[in-house]
């Protein structure tokens, strides 16, 4: 009986959470200016589905789909959550058509989920916020009792905030059971009625990780990743802190406290790698001889990236422009779940060199939990062997000594990088 109970528990865990021992690649299908695209972003992106799918990606991350405040056309000031027809990216039918087009090419779509805060539809005769869900019934129709009491600018009367405050809009009280239910119902509607398969949780520092666990359990996404975006990763001068190994603890702790069934963007790898490619490649090895980012300790839950709509589009800690391909060489050949950014792949013309990397990853079966053997981590040279199948070299140094074994052949190379495969 005990063995049967254990088996049932294991099956329950498998059904609740996605499997992370894969080589899933994510594509961010927008940037900060995408809402301004003439003719609508959904319609435009649909024309690029073949190019994106050919990059070997399994998931495409789409922007927040709901009606949003005029001051936030990108969708990060959500208002009527069920209203998908007045998004600046396009209407509901155009979105469904885009998701279906990706699906026909074997690519699943994940939605940006902005639930830390929400903008009011109007003020009542007392000047208090009134929220409307965008349906004829009362779903997501809230008042100030749903706003955290520690948000006095918006007259909140709910419970205190469980995370960081954000000044731009009322912070939602996630301790309220009705908030949990109605948000979960909305997310499940995005799955069943619109066609989404997973989530990118925006600003997860705004509420306790235990609520992410609830939304994961109640919506069961195929793929879910949280954006834990904090200055904790950088020093006053904008450089990684000297004790860079501790940065990733924040990410790992969040994942663990969220139940272990969600991934996190590996900001530590992004920040450290961005500094390392500028003559500090010694940073790419921690005190235990492992990668210094989240992929060095919990790679199965790490989503790696070079830049996104925040870091590049808004120039907040962007990756060095002339080193971007070095970033992709690292994240696509290493453990974790790599992300390809729309700007780099399409607008920068890096589609072909990035595709070569994803093909190498697939061909050699590199997964989120692949083994990394770091062969060199010097100022001008980083070399590592992954799963005893490929060898990666980053940096301008050309004299590799006896580091490169004889039974390898070049799979791809470029300015200051090369990847070899075992013959």
mmCIF file of C-alpha atoms in Angstrom, residues 239 272-284 320 322-323 326 377-382 394-397 416:
data_model
loop_
_atom_site.group_PDB
_atom_site.id
_atom_site.type_symbol
_atom_site.label_atom_id
_atom_site.label_comp_id
_atom_site.label_asym_id
_atom_site.label_seq_id
_atom_site.Cartn_x
_atom_site.Cartn_y
_atom_site.Cartn_z
ATOM 1 C CA UNK A 239 29.171 45.196 -13.051
ATOM 2 C CA UNK A 272 27.957 37.584 -15.721
ATOM 3 C CA UNK A 273 28.279 36.532 -19.360
ATOM 4 C CA UNK A 274 27.746 40.107 -20.538
ATOM 5 C CA UNK A 275 30.734 41.221 -18.468
ATOM 6 C CA UNK A 276 32.821 38.126 -19.205
ATOM 7 C CA UNK A 277 32.849 38.565 -22.996
ATOM 8 C CA UNK A 278 34.565 41.932 -22.496
ATOM 9 C CA UNK A 279 37.903 40.424 -21.512
ATOM 10 C CA UNK A 280 36.823 38.763 -18.261
ATOM 11 C CA UNK A 281 36.030 35.206 -19.349
ATOM 12 C CA UNK A 282 37.520 33.956 -16.086
ATOM 13 C CA UNK A 283 34.098 34.802 -14.639
ATOM 14 C CA UNK A 284 32.551 31.796 -16.413
ATOM 15 C CA UNK A 320 27.428 44.316 -25.618
ATOM 16 C CA UNK A 322 29.388 43.420 -30.827
ATOM 17 C CA UNK A 323 29.451 40.332 -28.603
ATOM 18 C CA UNK A 326 29.219 34.999 -28.229
ATOM 19 C CA UNK A 377 38.362 30.096 -18.077
ATOM 20 C CA UNK A 378 40.894 32.855 -18.639
ATOM 21 C CA UNK A 379 40.586 36.548 -19.447
ATOM 22 C CA UNK A 380 40.591 35.924 -23.210
ATOM 23 C CA UNK A 381 39.571 32.268 -23.462
ATOM 24 C CA UNK A 382 36.682 30.100 -22.344
ATOM 25 C CA UNK A 394 34.728 31.694 -26.783
ATOM 26 C CA UNK A 395 37.267 34.510 -26.776
ATOM 27 C CA UNK A 396 39.982 36.000 -29.018
ATOM 28 C CA UNK A 397 42.789 33.683 -27.909
ATOM 29 C CA UNK A 416 36.029 34.868 -31.495
#
